[in-house]
Amino acid sequence: MASESDVRAQLQRAGQEHLLRFWAELAPGPRAALLAELAPLEPDALREHCRRAAAAWARASGPPPGLAARLQPLPPERVGRARLCDPETRRRWEEEGFRQIALNKVAVLLLAGGQGTRLGVTYPKGMYDVGLPSQKTLYQLQAERIRRVEQLAGERHGTHCTVPWYIMTSEFTLGPTAKFFKEHDFFHLDPANVVLFEQRMLPAVTFEGRAILERKDKVAMAPDGNGGLYCALEDHRILQDMELRGVEFVHVYCVDNILVRLADPVFIGFCVLQGADCGAKVVEKAYPEEPVGVVCQLDGVPQVVEYSEINSEVAHLRGTDGSLIYNAGNICNHFFTRDFLQTITRDCEPLLQPHVAVKKVPYVDEGGNLVMPLKPNGIKMEKFVFDVFPFARNFVAFEVLREEEFSPLKNAEAASRDNPSSARRALLAQHYRWALQAGARFLDAHGAQLPALSCLPPDGDPPAICEISPLVSYSGEGLEMYLQGRELQSPFILDEEQARVLRLLEM
Ligand SMILES: CC(=O)N[C@H]1[C@@H](OP(=O)(O)O)O[C@H](CO)[C@@H](O)[C@@H]1O
């Protein structure tokens, strides 16, 4: 273990000696913990991090000047549209995606290092149960979609296939996520195919460029953003692991979208057939101020302008047909070839510019008292996962339907949108639509017919409650054999057991 004098010398070089100012008061345990936290902070990198944070904060007052003049929407040839294409084209994309999955060339990678601050939970967001009848958590839904997509690809191609699941966690989420997966027997996935790894943490910094102590024996650290992915891939030799498994294509996604289609064969197939090295799923923005990044071109180069960095005037711009000009909302579902990830981690990562987030960071004052600030007092520096798009040789975007693929769980119930109720409703509305399309009708508790509404208002509850296990259907496929011509009593849960029963009735 590093000694106090080594660490003190390091901190001196970094200009951050104040981090040891309570040393004399600390007992041996907290002293050891503090040294263990400080020792890995490389002095030059720490000095640079603190300097850059303060400088970036001083500069960062709103969107970059002249942004509007430098932006353009993506040219149409870079955008595929699941909704507008003919069924044959869609079928070709899907077929290609399944082929790649069956060849074991596709992996999924979950970004799950966030702290869930807006949602207001102290545990990883993936463990959240939005109140579905089955009480499944986001992690369970995702695990089951992996199992189903493996099964569908396997059936088509007569193989046994695996979609490895890489999960990037952080100091906050690694322990509880690992425990949760063990407690749930990895949701019947083979643990060898679930790879948890950890992103780096960076100190939060004051506006004067001083790293913050959150306790006398602990630096205030925060994950380095979802763009910390690229360092973490390198730190944990994840690309080597992918290579050993023969993975060529990676679907990266963030944890909070209840409708996420893991390893979506249509998206994968589209990207592969386009020869893309990098791709992003988008939905039409719901309203100008919606907190989603915009996929567009800056100085002719494809990239995402994050919602926190776009000005309102640009976000409100409309074309002659009345639709938003910057309409391609990023849903944090990205496609990368392994080759592209290799180039990024090897050559481009240091070129990614961190973004500044100004937050309220609890700290200890000079007297050693804990202070919960009322105003933002600290800078957290984060990299963004999509900041690698400008390095792509062939970037494509793929527009999908919001009601089928995007309902993020960002906020606590008290917020008006993107909260547990809206996520639950989106999933149940989707399953209700799938059941109607498969030929089912719903009855209430007294046996009276409920209306069959194929079109639901965006935030309305469906007339009947129907939840379909991802193990039975991944994206609405194959339901006719269970549901055609049936009258189902709400609430109705179609899980594997129920599916077996309905199949038997059919015979
Ligand atoms: C850095 C990053 O990936 N930001 C993403 C991400 O936003 P968060 O507010 O960080 O969850 O998810 C949004 C979609 O839910 C997407 O629109 C946005 O661009």
Short mmCIF file of C-alpha atoms and ligand atoms in Angstrom, two decimals:
data_model
loop_
_atom_site.label_atom_id
_atom_site.label_comp_id
_atom_site.label_asym_id
_atom_site.label_seq_id
_atom_site.Cartn_x
_atom_site.Cartn_y
_atom_site.Cartn_z
CA MET A 1 0.00 0.00 0.00
CA ALA A 2 1.20 3.54 -0.74
CA SER A 3 2.49 5.47 2.28
CA GLU A 4 1.17 8.77 3.49
CA SER A 5 4.34 10.54 2.37
CA ASP A 6 4.11 9.06 -1.16
CA VAL A 7 0.51 10.16 -1.50
CA ARG A 8 1.26 13.58 -0.04
CA ALA A 9 4.04 14.05 -2.58
CA GLN A 10 1.69 13.00 -5.39
CA LEU A 11 -0.96 15.44 -4.23
CA GLN A 12 1.58 18.22 -3.92
CA ARG A 13 2.54 17.68 -7.54
CA ALA A 14 -1.12 17.80 -8.50
CA GLY A 15 -1.76 20.95 -6.41
CA GLN A 16 -4.38 19.08 -4.35
CA GLU A 17 -2.70 18.68 -0.96
CA HIS A 18 -5.81 19.94 0.81
CA LEU A 19 -7.30 16.47 0.39
CA LEU A 20 -5.15 15.35 3.34
CA ARG A 21 -6.00 18.27 5.58
CA PHE A 22 -7.86 16.14 8.13
CA TRP A 23 -5.18 13.44 8.21
CA ALA A 24 -4.14 14.13 11.80
CA GLU A 25 -7.70 13.53 13.03
CA LEU A 26 -8.30 10.26 11.24
CA ALA A 27 -8.22 6.81 12.83
CA PRO A 28 -6.17 4.05 11.13
CA GLY A 29 -9.16 2.58 9.20
CA PRO A 30 -10.29 5.82 7.53
CA ARG A 31 -6.64 6.74 6.91
CA ALA A 32 -6.11 3.52 4.98
CA ALA A 33 -9.35 4.04 3.04
CA LEU A 34 -8.34 7.57 2.07
CA LEU A 35 -4.87 6.47 0.94
CA ALA A 36 -6.40 3.65 -1.09
CA GLU A 37 -8.65 6.15 -2.81
CA LEU A 38 -5.93 8.72 -3.48
CA ALA A 39 -3.01 6.49 -4.43
CA PRO A 40 -4.33 5.53 -7.91
CA LEU A 41 -4.89 9.18 -8.88
CA GLU A 42 -1.96 9.86 -11.16
CA PRO A 43 -0.64 13.36 -10.20
CA ASP A 44 -0.33 14.90 -13.65
CA ALA A 45 -3.71 13.55 -14.72
CA LEU A 46 -5.29 14.81 -11.49
CA ARG A 47 -3.79 18.27 -11.90
CA GLU A 48 -4.94 18.38 -15.51
CA HIS A 49 -8.43 17.13 -14.61
CA CYS A 50 -8.91 19.85 -11.97
CA ARG A 51 -7.51 22.56 -14.21
CA ARG A 52 -9.64 21.50 -17.17
CA ALA A 53 -12.79 21.30 -15.04
CA ALA A 54 -12.41 24.86 -13.75
CA ALA A 55 -11.48 26.19 -17.19
CA ALA A 56 -14.36 24.38 -18.89
CA TRP A 57 -16.79 25.73 -16.28
CA ALA A 58 -15.53 29.28 -16.81
CA ARG A 59 -16.10 28.88 -20.57
CA ALA A 60 -19.33 26.94 -20.44
CA SER A 61 -22.09 29.46 -20.41
CA GLY A 62 -24.54 27.93 -22.83
CA PRO A 63 -24.25 26.46 -26.28
CA PRO A 64 -21.14 27.14 -28.38
CA PRO A 65 -21.33 30.44 -30.28
CA GLY A 66 -22.65 30.23 -33.83
CA LEU A 67 -24.04 26.74 -33.25
CA ALA A 68 -27.14 27.35 -35.38
CA ALA A 69 -25.09 28.25 -38.46
CA ARG A 70 -22.91 25.14 -38.15
CA LEU A 71 -25.73 22.62 -37.72
CA GLN A 72 -27.66 20.68 -40.29
CA PRO A 73 -30.02 17.75 -40.05
CA LEU A 74 -28.60 14.41 -41.19
CA PRO A 75 -28.90 13.92 -44.94
CA PRO A 76 -31.71 11.47 -45.78
CA GLU A 77 -29.30 8.90 -47.26
CA ARG A 78 -27.82 8.40 -43.79
CA VAL A 79 -31.17 7.62 -42.20
CA GLY A 80 -33.06 4.33 -42.37
CA ARG A 81 -36.71 4.34 -41.39
CA ALA A 82 -38.25 1.22 -39.92
CA ARG A 83 -41.72 2.70 -40.34
CA LEU A 84 -41.53 3.96 -43.91
CA CYS A 85 -39.71 1.13 -45.60
CA ASP A 86 -41.53 -1.62 -47.50
CA PRO A 87 -42.06 -4.91 -45.67
CA GLU A 88 -39.63 -6.74 -47.92
CA THR A 89 -36.77 -4.35 -47.06
CA ARG A 90 -37.54 -4.64 -43.39
CA ARG A 91 -37.59 -8.42 -43.69
CA ARG A 92 -34.14 -8.35 -45.34
CA TRP A 93 -32.72 -6.25 -42.49
CA GLU A 94 -34.22 -8.53 -39.90
CA GLU A 95 -33.01 -11.65 -41.67
CA GLU A 96 -29.47 -10.26 -41.79
CA GLY A 97 -29.60 -9.35 -38.11
CA PHE A 98 -30.73 -12.85 -37.15
CA ARG A 99 -28.02 -14.34 -39.35
CA GLN A 100 -25.34 -12.38 -37.52
CA ILE A 101 -26.83 -13.29 -34.14
CA ALA A 102 -26.93 -16.96 -35.14
CA LEU A 103 -23.25 -16.71 -36.09
CA ASN A 104 -22.58 -15.49 -32.51
CA LYS A 105 -21.25 -12.23 -33.89
CA VAL A 106 -23.51 -9.91 -31.90
CA ALA A 107 -23.13 -8.73 -28.29
CA VAL A 108 -25.08 -6.27 -26.21
CA LEU A 109 -23.46 -3.77 -23.90
CA LEU A 110 -25.38 -2.05 -21.16
CA LEU A 111 -24.39 1.34 -19.76
CA ALA A 112 -25.39 1.01 -16.12
CA GLY A 113 -22.96 3.10 -14.11
CA GLY A 114 -25.36 5.98 -13.37
CA GLN A 115 -26.50 6.92 -9.90
CA GLY A 116 -30.24 7.25 -10.52
CA THR A 117 -30.24 10.68 -8.90
CA ARG A 118 -33.24 11.99 -10.87
CA LEU A 119 -35.18 8.80 -10.17
CA GLY A 120 -34.31 9.24 -6.52
CA VAL A 121 -33.14 5.71 -5.78
CA THR A 122 -29.96 4.64 -4.05
CA TYR A 123 -29.70 1.34 -5.91
CA PRO A 124 -28.95 0.70 -9.61
CA LYS A 125 -31.76 1.76 -11.94
CA GLY A 126 -31.83 -1.67 -13.58
CA MET A 127 -33.17 -3.07 -10.29
CA TYR A 128 -36.22 -0.83 -10.48
CA ASP A 129 -39.68 -2.39 -10.66
CA VAL A 130 -42.09 0.03 -12.32
CA GLY A 131 -45.11 -1.87 -11.00
CA LEU A 132 -45.89 -4.30 -13.82
CA PRO A 133 -48.27 -7.13 -12.90
CA SER A 134 -45.29 -9.53 -13.10
CA GLN A 135 -43.17 -7.20 -10.91
CA LYS A 136 -40.26 -7.66 -13.29
CA THR A 137 -37.38 -5.24 -13.00
CA LEU A 138 -35.67 -3.55 -15.93
CA TYR A 139 -32.76 -6.01 -15.64
CA GLN A 140 -35.12 -8.98 -15.81
CA LEU A 141 -36.96 -7.65 -18.87
CA GLN A 142 -33.61 -7.12 -20.58
CA ALA A 143 -32.29 -10.57 -19.66
CA GLU A 144 -35.46 -12.19 -21.00
CA ARG A 145 -35.26 -10.28 -24.27
CA ILE A 146 -31.73 -11.58 -24.72
CA ARG A 147 -32.92 -15.13 -24.15
CA ARG A 148 -35.77 -14.73 -26.60
CA VAL A 149 -33.67 -13.17 -29.36
CA GLU A 150 -31.13 -15.98 -28.97
CA GLN A 151 -33.94 -18.49 -29.26
CA LEU A 152 -35.46 -16.83 -32.35
CA ALA A 153 -32.10 -16.67 -34.13
CA GLY A 154 -31.35 -20.25 -33.10
CA GLU A 155 -34.69 -21.52 -34.46
CA ARG A 156 -34.21 -19.78 -37.78
CA HIS A 157 -30.74 -21.07 -38.33
CA GLY A 158 -30.80 -24.36 -36.48
CA THR A 159 -27.97 -23.32 -34.16
CA HIS A 160 -27.48 -22.74 -30.49
CA CYS A 161 -26.47 -19.14 -30.20
CA THR A 162 -25.29 -16.74 -27.56
CA VAL A 163 -25.56 -12.99 -27.27
CA PRO A 164 -23.04 -12.06 -24.57
CA TRP A 165 -24.17 -9.32 -22.23
CA TYR A 166 -21.50 -6.82 -21.18
CA ILE A 167 -22.57 -4.55 -18.35
CA MET A 168 -20.61 -1.43 -17.55
CA THR A 169 -21.12 -0.51 -13.91
CA SER A 170 -19.47 2.01 -11.63
CA GLU A 171 -18.29 2.03 -8.04
CA PHE A 172 -21.93 2.75 -7.13
CA THR A 173 -23.56 0.00 -9.13
CA LEU A 174 -21.08 -2.86 -9.44
CA GLY A 175 -21.63 -4.47 -6.02
CA PRO A 176 -25.44 -4.30 -5.93
CA THR A 177 -25.77 -5.31 -9.59
CA ALA A 178 -23.53 -8.36 -9.14
CA LYS A 179 -25.45 -9.36 -6.02
CA PHE A 180 -28.81 -8.88 -7.72
CA PHE A 181 -27.81 -11.05 -10.66
CA LYS A 182 -26.54 -13.79 -8.37
CA GLU A 183 -29.69 -13.68 -6.25
CA HIS A 184 -31.78 -14.07 -9.40
CA ASP A 185 -29.66 -16.84 -10.84
CA PHE A 186 -28.66 -14.53 -13.71
CA PHE A 187 -32.26 -14.76 -14.90
CA HIS A 188 -31.35 -18.15 -16.37
CA LEU A 189 -28.60 -16.79 -18.55
CA ASP A 190 -25.25 -18.55 -18.41
CA PRO A 191 -23.15 -16.43 -15.99
CA ALA A 192 -20.16 -16.98 -18.29
CA ASN A 193 -21.97 -14.83 -20.85
CA VAL A 194 -22.69 -11.95 -18.49
CA VAL A 195 -19.59 -9.80 -18.08
CA LEU A 196 -19.68 -7.02 -15.50
CA PHE A 197 -16.95 -4.41 -15.58
CA GLU A 198 -16.42 -1.07 -13.95
CA GLN A 199 -15.94 2.42 -15.33
CA ARG A 200 -13.56 4.91 -13.79
CA MET A 201 -14.44 7.55 -11.26
CA LEU A 202 -13.23 11.14 -11.28
CA PRO A 203 -13.12 13.69 -8.45
CA ALA A 204 -15.74 16.43 -8.40
CA VAL A 205 -14.02 19.81 -8.44
CA THR A 206 -14.86 23.30 -7.11
CA PHE A 207 -15.12 26.28 -9.45
CA GLU A 208 -11.58 27.16 -8.32
CA GLY A 209 -10.25 23.81 -9.48
CA ARG A 210 -9.93 22.05 -6.11
CA ALA A 211 -11.03 18.43 -5.75
CA ILE A 212 -13.83 18.18 -3.17
CA LEU A 213 -13.76 16.14 0.05
CA GLU A 214 -17.21 14.74 0.80
CA ARG A 215 -16.02 13.45 4.17
CA LYS A 216 -12.80 13.95 6.05
CA ASP A 217 -11.68 10.58 4.71
CA LYS A 218 -13.35 10.50 1.30
CA VAL A 219 -13.03 12.41 -1.94
CA ALA A 220 -16.29 13.22 -3.78
CA MET A 221 -16.00 10.97 -6.80
CA ALA A 222 -18.38 10.56 -9.72
CA PRO A 223 -18.43 8.15 -12.66
CA ASP A 224 -16.71 9.58 -15.75
CA GLY A 225 -19.92 9.62 -17.83
CA ASN A 226 -21.25 6.98 -20.21
CA GLY A 227 -18.37 7.91 -22.54
CA GLY A 228 -16.15 6.44 -19.83
CA LEU A 229 -17.00 3.27 -21.75
CA TYR A 230 -13.95 3.56 -23.97
CA CYS A 231 -11.41 3.73 -21.13
CA ALA A 232 -13.27 0.97 -19.32
CA LEU A 233 -13.16 -1.28 -22.40
CA GLU A 234 -9.41 -0.83 -22.39
CA ASP A 235 -8.97 -1.13 -18.61
CA HIS A 236 -10.80 -4.47 -18.51
CA ARG A 237 -9.69 -5.91 -21.87
CA ILE A 238 -13.29 -6.21 -22.97
CA LEU A 239 -12.53 -5.97 -26.69
CA GLN A 240 -10.12 -8.89 -26.32
CA ASP A 241 -12.90 -10.86 -24.65
CA MET A 242 -15.20 -10.00 -27.56
CA GLU A 243 -12.57 -11.07 -30.05
CA LEU A 244 -12.14 -14.42 -28.33
CA ARG A 245 -15.88 -14.98 -28.57
CA GLY A 246 -15.97 -13.94 -32.22
CA VAL A 247 -18.12 -10.87 -31.58
CA GLU A 248 -18.05 -8.37 -34.46
CA PHE A 249 -21.04 -6.13 -33.76
CA VAL A 250 -22.03 -4.48 -30.50
CA HIS A 251 -25.37 -2.99 -29.53
CA VAL A 252 -24.73 -0.45 -26.78
CA TYR A 253 -27.73 0.88 -24.84
CA CYS A 254 -28.60 2.65 -21.63
CA VAL A 255 -30.42 0.99 -18.80
CA ASP A 256 -33.53 3.10 -18.42
CA ASN A 257 -35.59 2.47 -21.55
CA ILE A 258 -38.25 -0.09 -20.65
CA LEU A 259 -38.97 -0.84 -24.32
CA VAL A 260 -35.35 -1.41 -25.37
CA ARG A 261 -34.91 -4.14 -27.98
CA LEU A 262 -31.65 -5.81 -27.13
CA ALA A 263 -29.62 -6.92 -30.14
CA ASP A 264 -32.56 -5.78 -32.29
CA PRO A 265 -32.12 -7.86 -35.48
CA VAL A 266 -33.73 -5.15 -37.64
CA PHE A 267 -31.32 -2.46 -36.42
CA ILE A 268 -28.29 -4.75 -36.52
CA GLY A 269 -29.21 -6.00 -39.99
CA PHE A 270 -29.77 -2.47 -41.28
CA CYS A 271 -26.38 -1.29 -39.98
CA VAL A 272 -24.53 -4.36 -41.27
CA LEU A 273 -26.10 -4.16 -44.74
CA GLN A 274 -25.29 -0.45 -44.92
CA GLY A 275 -21.67 -1.28 -44.13
CA ALA A 276 -21.85 1.08 -41.14
CA ASP A 277 -19.16 1.12 -38.48
CA CYS A 278 -21.31 3.21 -36.14
CA GLY A 279 -25.04 3.81 -35.90
CA ALA A 280 -27.71 5.30 -33.67
CA LYS A 281 -31.40 4.62 -33.24
CA VAL A 282 -33.53 7.72 -33.15
CA VAL A 283 -37.18 8.62 -32.63
CA GLU A 284 -39.01 11.75 -33.68
CA LYS A 285 -38.73 14.23 -30.85
CA ALA A 286 -41.99 14.58 -28.95
CA TYR A 287 -41.64 18.32 -28.31
CA PRO A 288 -38.90 20.89 -28.84
CA GLU A 289 -37.60 20.91 -25.25
CA GLU A 290 -37.64 17.15 -24.83
CA PRO A 291 -34.46 16.16 -22.95
CA VAL A 292 -32.99 13.99 -25.68
CA GLY A 293 -29.85 14.61 -27.70
CA VAL A 294 -30.30 15.51 -31.35
CA VAL A 295 -28.55 13.42 -33.99
CA CYS A 296 -27.45 15.84 -36.69
CA GLN A 297 -24.36 17.19 -38.46
CA LEU A 298 -22.03 19.82 -37.07
CA ASP A 299 -19.77 21.32 -39.72
CA GLY A 300 -20.87 18.47 -41.98
CA VAL A 301 -19.88 15.74 -39.52
CA PRO A 302 -22.51 13.43 -37.92
CA GLN A 303 -22.81 13.77 -34.19
CA VAL A 304 -25.17 14.29 -31.28
CA VAL A 305 -25.82 17.68 -29.77
CA GLU A 306 -26.94 16.94 -26.23
CA TYR A 307 -30.12 18.54 -24.90
CA SER A 308 -28.12 20.43 -22.29
CA GLU A 309 -25.98 22.02 -25.01
CA ILE A 310 -28.49 23.07 -27.66
CA ASN A 311 -30.09 26.48 -27.58
CA SER A 312 -33.82 26.77 -27.40
CA GLU A 313 -34.03 28.76 -30.63
CA VAL A 314 -32.40 25.90 -32.56
CA ALA A 315 -34.51 23.29 -30.80
CA HIS A 316 -37.68 25.13 -31.88
CA LEU A 317 -36.75 25.58 -35.57
CA ARG A 318 -39.41 24.17 -37.88
CA GLY A 319 -39.41 23.38 -41.60
CA THR A 320 -42.06 24.46 -44.11
CA ASP A 321 -44.17 21.37 -43.29
CA GLY A 322 -44.26 22.41 -39.63
CA SER A 323 -42.10 19.58 -38.30
CA LEU A 324 -39.03 20.22 -36.15
CA ILE A 325 -35.86 20.56 -38.22
CA TYR A 326 -33.77 18.91 -35.49
CA ASN A 327 -36.16 16.08 -34.97
CA ALA A 328 -33.92 13.02 -34.68
CA GLY A 329 -34.00 12.27 -30.94
CA ASN A 330 -31.17 10.10 -29.64
CA ILE A 331 -32.49 7.14 -27.64
CA CYS A 332 -29.06 5.95 -26.56
CA ASN A 333 -29.09 2.76 -28.63
CA HIS A 334 -25.90 2.57 -30.61
CA PHE A 335 -24.36 0.14 -33.04
CA PHE A 336 -20.59 -0.25 -33.23
CA THR A 337 -18.36 -2.68 -35.02
CA ARG A 338 -15.68 -4.14 -32.81
CA ASP A 339 -13.11 -2.74 -35.24
CA PHE A 340 -14.48 0.74 -34.72
CA LEU A 341 -14.34 0.33 -30.93
CA GLN A 342 -10.76 -0.85 -31.31
CA THR A 343 -9.81 2.28 -33.24
CA ILE A 344 -11.52 4.49 -30.69
CA THR A 345 -9.91 2.93 -27.64
CA ARG A 346 -6.50 2.85 -29.34
CA ASP A 347 -6.38 6.22 -31.07
CA CYS A 348 -9.29 8.52 -30.36
CA GLU A 349 -10.25 8.29 -26.70
CA PRO A 350 -7.93 11.10 -25.54
CA LEU A 351 -9.51 13.35 -28.15
CA LEU A 352 -12.98 13.07 -26.60
CA GLN A 353 -13.78 16.34 -24.87
CA PRO A 354 -15.34 16.04 -21.43
CA HIS A 355 -18.60 17.87 -20.77
CA VAL A 356 -19.26 19.94 -17.70
CA ALA A 357 -22.09 19.16 -15.32
CA VAL A 358 -22.53 21.61 -12.46
CA LYS A 359 -24.05 19.84 -9.45
CA LYS A 360 -24.72 20.21 -5.75
CA VAL A 361 -21.92 18.20 -4.20
CA PRO A 362 -22.03 17.62 -0.41
CA TYR A 363 -18.68 18.56 1.15
CA VAL A 364 -16.84 19.11 4.44
CA ASP A 365 -15.99 22.71 5.23
CA GLU A 366 -12.74 23.92 6.79
CA GLY A 367 -14.10 23.12 10.25
CA GLY A 368 -14.81 19.53 9.19
CA ASN A 369 -18.61 19.96 9.16
CA LEU A 370 -20.68 18.27 6.50
CA VAL A 371 -22.43 20.81 4.28
CA MET A 372 -25.35 20.01 1.96
CA PRO A 373 -25.14 22.88 -0.51
CA LEU A 374 -28.34 24.61 -1.62
CA LYS A 375 -26.78 25.86 -4.84
CA PRO A 376 -24.55 23.98 -7.28
CA ASN A 377 -20.99 24.16 -6.02
CA GLY A 378 -19.12 21.49 -7.89
CA ILE A 379 -18.13 20.45 -11.37
CA LYS A 380 -18.40 16.90 -12.57
CA MET A 381 -16.66 16.10 -15.82
CA GLU A 382 -18.29 13.50 -18.00
CA LYS A 383 -17.57 12.04 -21.39
CA PHE A 384 -20.50 11.12 -23.62
CA VAL A 385 -20.78 7.77 -25.32
CA PHE A 386 -21.89 9.32 -28.60
CA ASP A 387 -18.92 11.68 -28.88
CA VAL A 388 -17.17 9.04 -30.95
CA PHE A 389 -19.64 9.43 -33.85
CA PRO A 390 -17.48 12.03 -35.63
CA PHE A 391 -14.74 9.41 -35.96
CA ALA A 392 -16.98 7.02 -37.89
CA ARG A 393 -16.23 6.27 -41.52
CA ASN A 394 -19.81 5.39 -42.26
CA PHE A 395 -22.34 6.62 -39.72
CA VAL A 396 -26.03 5.78 -40.09
CA ALA A 397 -29.13 6.61 -38.10
CA PHE A 398 -32.17 4.39 -37.84
CA GLU A 399 -35.52 5.90 -37.01
CA VAL A 400 -37.98 3.77 -35.08
CA LEU A 401 -41.43 4.28 -33.62
CA ARG A 402 -41.45 5.82 -30.20
CA GLU A 403 -44.44 3.85 -28.94
CA GLU A 404 -42.70 0.60 -29.86
CA GLU A 405 -39.18 1.37 -28.70
CA PHE A 406 -38.72 4.31 -26.36
CA SER A 407 -40.03 5.07 -22.92
CA PRO A 408 -37.21 6.03 -20.58
CA LEU A 409 -37.38 5.89 -16.82
CA LYS A 410 -35.56 9.06 -15.82
CA ASN A 411 -37.58 10.70 -13.06
CA ALA A 412 -39.44 9.97 -9.86
CA GLU A 413 -43.23 9.70 -9.90
CA ALA A 414 -43.70 13.37 -9.02
CA ALA A 415 -42.35 14.48 -12.42
CA SER A 416 -44.86 14.77 -15.24
CA ARG A 417 -43.00 12.57 -17.72
CA ASP A 418 -40.51 9.74 -18.08
CA ASN A 419 -41.42 8.37 -14.66
CA PRO A 420 -42.34 4.88 -13.39
CA SER A 421 -46.01 5.24 -14.40
CA SER A 422 -45.24 6.40 -17.92
CA ALA A 423 -42.78 3.53 -18.40
CA ARG A 424 -45.28 0.96 -17.09
CA ARG A 425 -48.05 2.41 -19.22
CA ALA A 426 -45.90 2.37 -22.36
CA LEU A 427 -45.10 -1.31 -21.92
CA LEU A 428 -48.65 -2.34 -21.11
CA ALA A 429 -50.05 -0.28 -24.00
CA GLN A 430 -47.63 -2.01 -26.34
CA HIS A 431 -48.61 -5.47 -25.12
CA TYR A 432 -52.29 -4.59 -25.37
CA ARG A 433 -51.76 -3.54 -29.02
CA TRP A 434 -49.82 -6.73 -29.76
CA ALA A 435 -52.62 -8.84 -28.27
CA LEU A 436 -55.28 -7.06 -30.35
CA GLN A 437 -53.17 -7.47 -33.49
CA ALA A 438 -52.89 -11.18 -32.73
CA GLY A 439 -56.68 -11.41 -32.66
CA ALA A 440 -57.51 -11.29 -28.94
CA ARG A 441 -60.38 -9.39 -27.36
CA PHE A 442 -60.57 -8.34 -23.72
CA LEU A 443 -63.29 -8.72 -21.10
CA ASP A 444 -63.63 -6.95 -17.78
CA ALA A 445 -63.97 -8.74 -14.44
CA HIS A 446 -67.72 -9.27 -15.07
CA GLY A 447 -67.24 -10.77 -18.51
CA ALA A 448 -68.31 -7.65 -20.43
CA GLN A 449 -66.41 -6.83 -23.64
CA LEU A 450 -63.87 -4.03 -23.31
CA PRO A 451 -63.35 -1.68 -26.26
CA ALA A 452 -60.65 -2.66 -28.75
CA LEU A 453 -58.71 0.58 -29.27
CA SER A 454 -55.93 0.08 -31.75
CA CYS A 455 -54.84 3.69 -31.31
CA LEU A 456 -54.27 4.89 -27.76
CA PRO A 457 -53.55 8.45 -26.65
CA PRO A 458 -49.81 8.78 -25.82
CA ASP A 459 -50.25 8.90 -22.06
CA GLY A 460 -53.53 7.07 -21.70
CA ASP A 461 -54.00 3.71 -19.99
CA PRO A 462 -55.06 0.86 -22.27
CA PRO A 463 -58.64 -0.36 -21.65
CA ALA A 464 -57.32 -3.75 -20.51
CA ILE A 465 -54.19 -4.81 -18.68
CA CYS A 466 -52.12 -7.29 -20.64
CA GLU A 467 -48.49 -8.16 -19.99
CA ILE A 468 -46.60 -10.47 -22.31
CA SER A 469 -43.37 -12.05 -21.14
CA PRO A 470 -40.38 -11.31 -23.38
CA LEU A 471 -39.78 -15.07 -23.21
CA VAL A 472 -42.99 -15.51 -25.22
CA SER A 473 -42.62 -12.61 -27.64
CA TYR A 474 -39.72 -10.24 -28.32
CA SER A 475 -41.41 -7.69 -30.55
CA GLY A 476 -44.98 -8.92 -30.98
CA GLU A 477 -44.13 -11.98 -33.07
CA GLY A 478 -45.72 -15.40 -32.74
CA LEU A 479 -48.71 -14.42 -30.62
CA GLU A 480 -51.50 -15.57 -32.93
CA MET A 481 -51.05 -19.19 -31.92
CA TYR A 482 -51.97 -18.28 -28.34
CA LEU A 483 -54.33 -15.38 -28.76
CA GLN A 484 -56.17 -15.60 -32.09
CA GLY A 485 -59.92 -15.40 -31.47
CA ARG A 486 -59.60 -15.55 -27.68
CA GLU A 487 -61.50 -13.52 -25.14
CA LEU A 488 -59.15 -12.69 -22.31
CA GLN A 489 -60.04 -11.42 -18.91
CA SER A 490 -58.15 -8.32 -17.82
CA PRO A 491 -55.64 -8.38 -16.16
CA PHE A 492 -53.99 -11.00 -18.32
CA ILE A 493 -50.39 -12.16 -18.07
CA LEU A 494 -49.02 -14.20 -20.92
CA ASP A 495 -45.96 -15.89 -19.47
CA GLU A 496 -44.37 -19.16 -20.57
CA GLU A 497 -46.70 -21.21 -18.39
CA GLN A 498 -49.84 -19.50 -19.67
CA ALA A 499 -48.53 -19.89 -23.23
CA ARG A 500 -48.20 -23.65 -22.68
CA VAL A 501 -51.75 -23.85 -21.36
CA LEU A 502 -53.15 -21.91 -24.31
CA ARG A 503 -51.23 -24.12 -26.75
CA LEU A 504 -52.67 -27.23 -25.16
CA LEU A 505 -56.19 -25.82 -25.46
CA GLU A 506 -55.54 -25.27 -29.14
CA MET A 507 -54.65 -28.91 -29.80
C1 LIG B 1 -24.82 11.39 -22.74
C2 LIG B 1 -25.98 10.61 -23.24
O1 LIG B 1 -25.84 9.49 -23.68
N1 LIG B 1 -27.17 11.26 -23.19
C3 LIG B 1 -28.36 10.57 -23.64
C4 LIG B 1 -29.10 10.01 -22.43
O2 LIG B 1 -29.50 11.08 -21.63
P1 LIG B 1 -29.44 11.11 -20.01
O3 LIG B 1 -30.25 12.30 -19.60
O4 LIG B 1 -27.98 11.19 -19.70
O5 LIG B 1 -30.02 9.81 -19.52
O6 LIG B 1 -30.25 9.30 -22.86
C5 LIG B 1 -31.17 10.07 -23.65
C6 LIG B 1 -32.28 9.14 -24.09
O7 LIG B 1 -32.93 8.59 -23.01
C7 LIG B 1 -30.47 10.65 -24.86
O8 LIG B 1 -31.35 11.44 -25.60
C8 LIG B 1 -29.29 11.50 -24.41
O9 LIG B 1 -28.65 12.02 -25.54
#
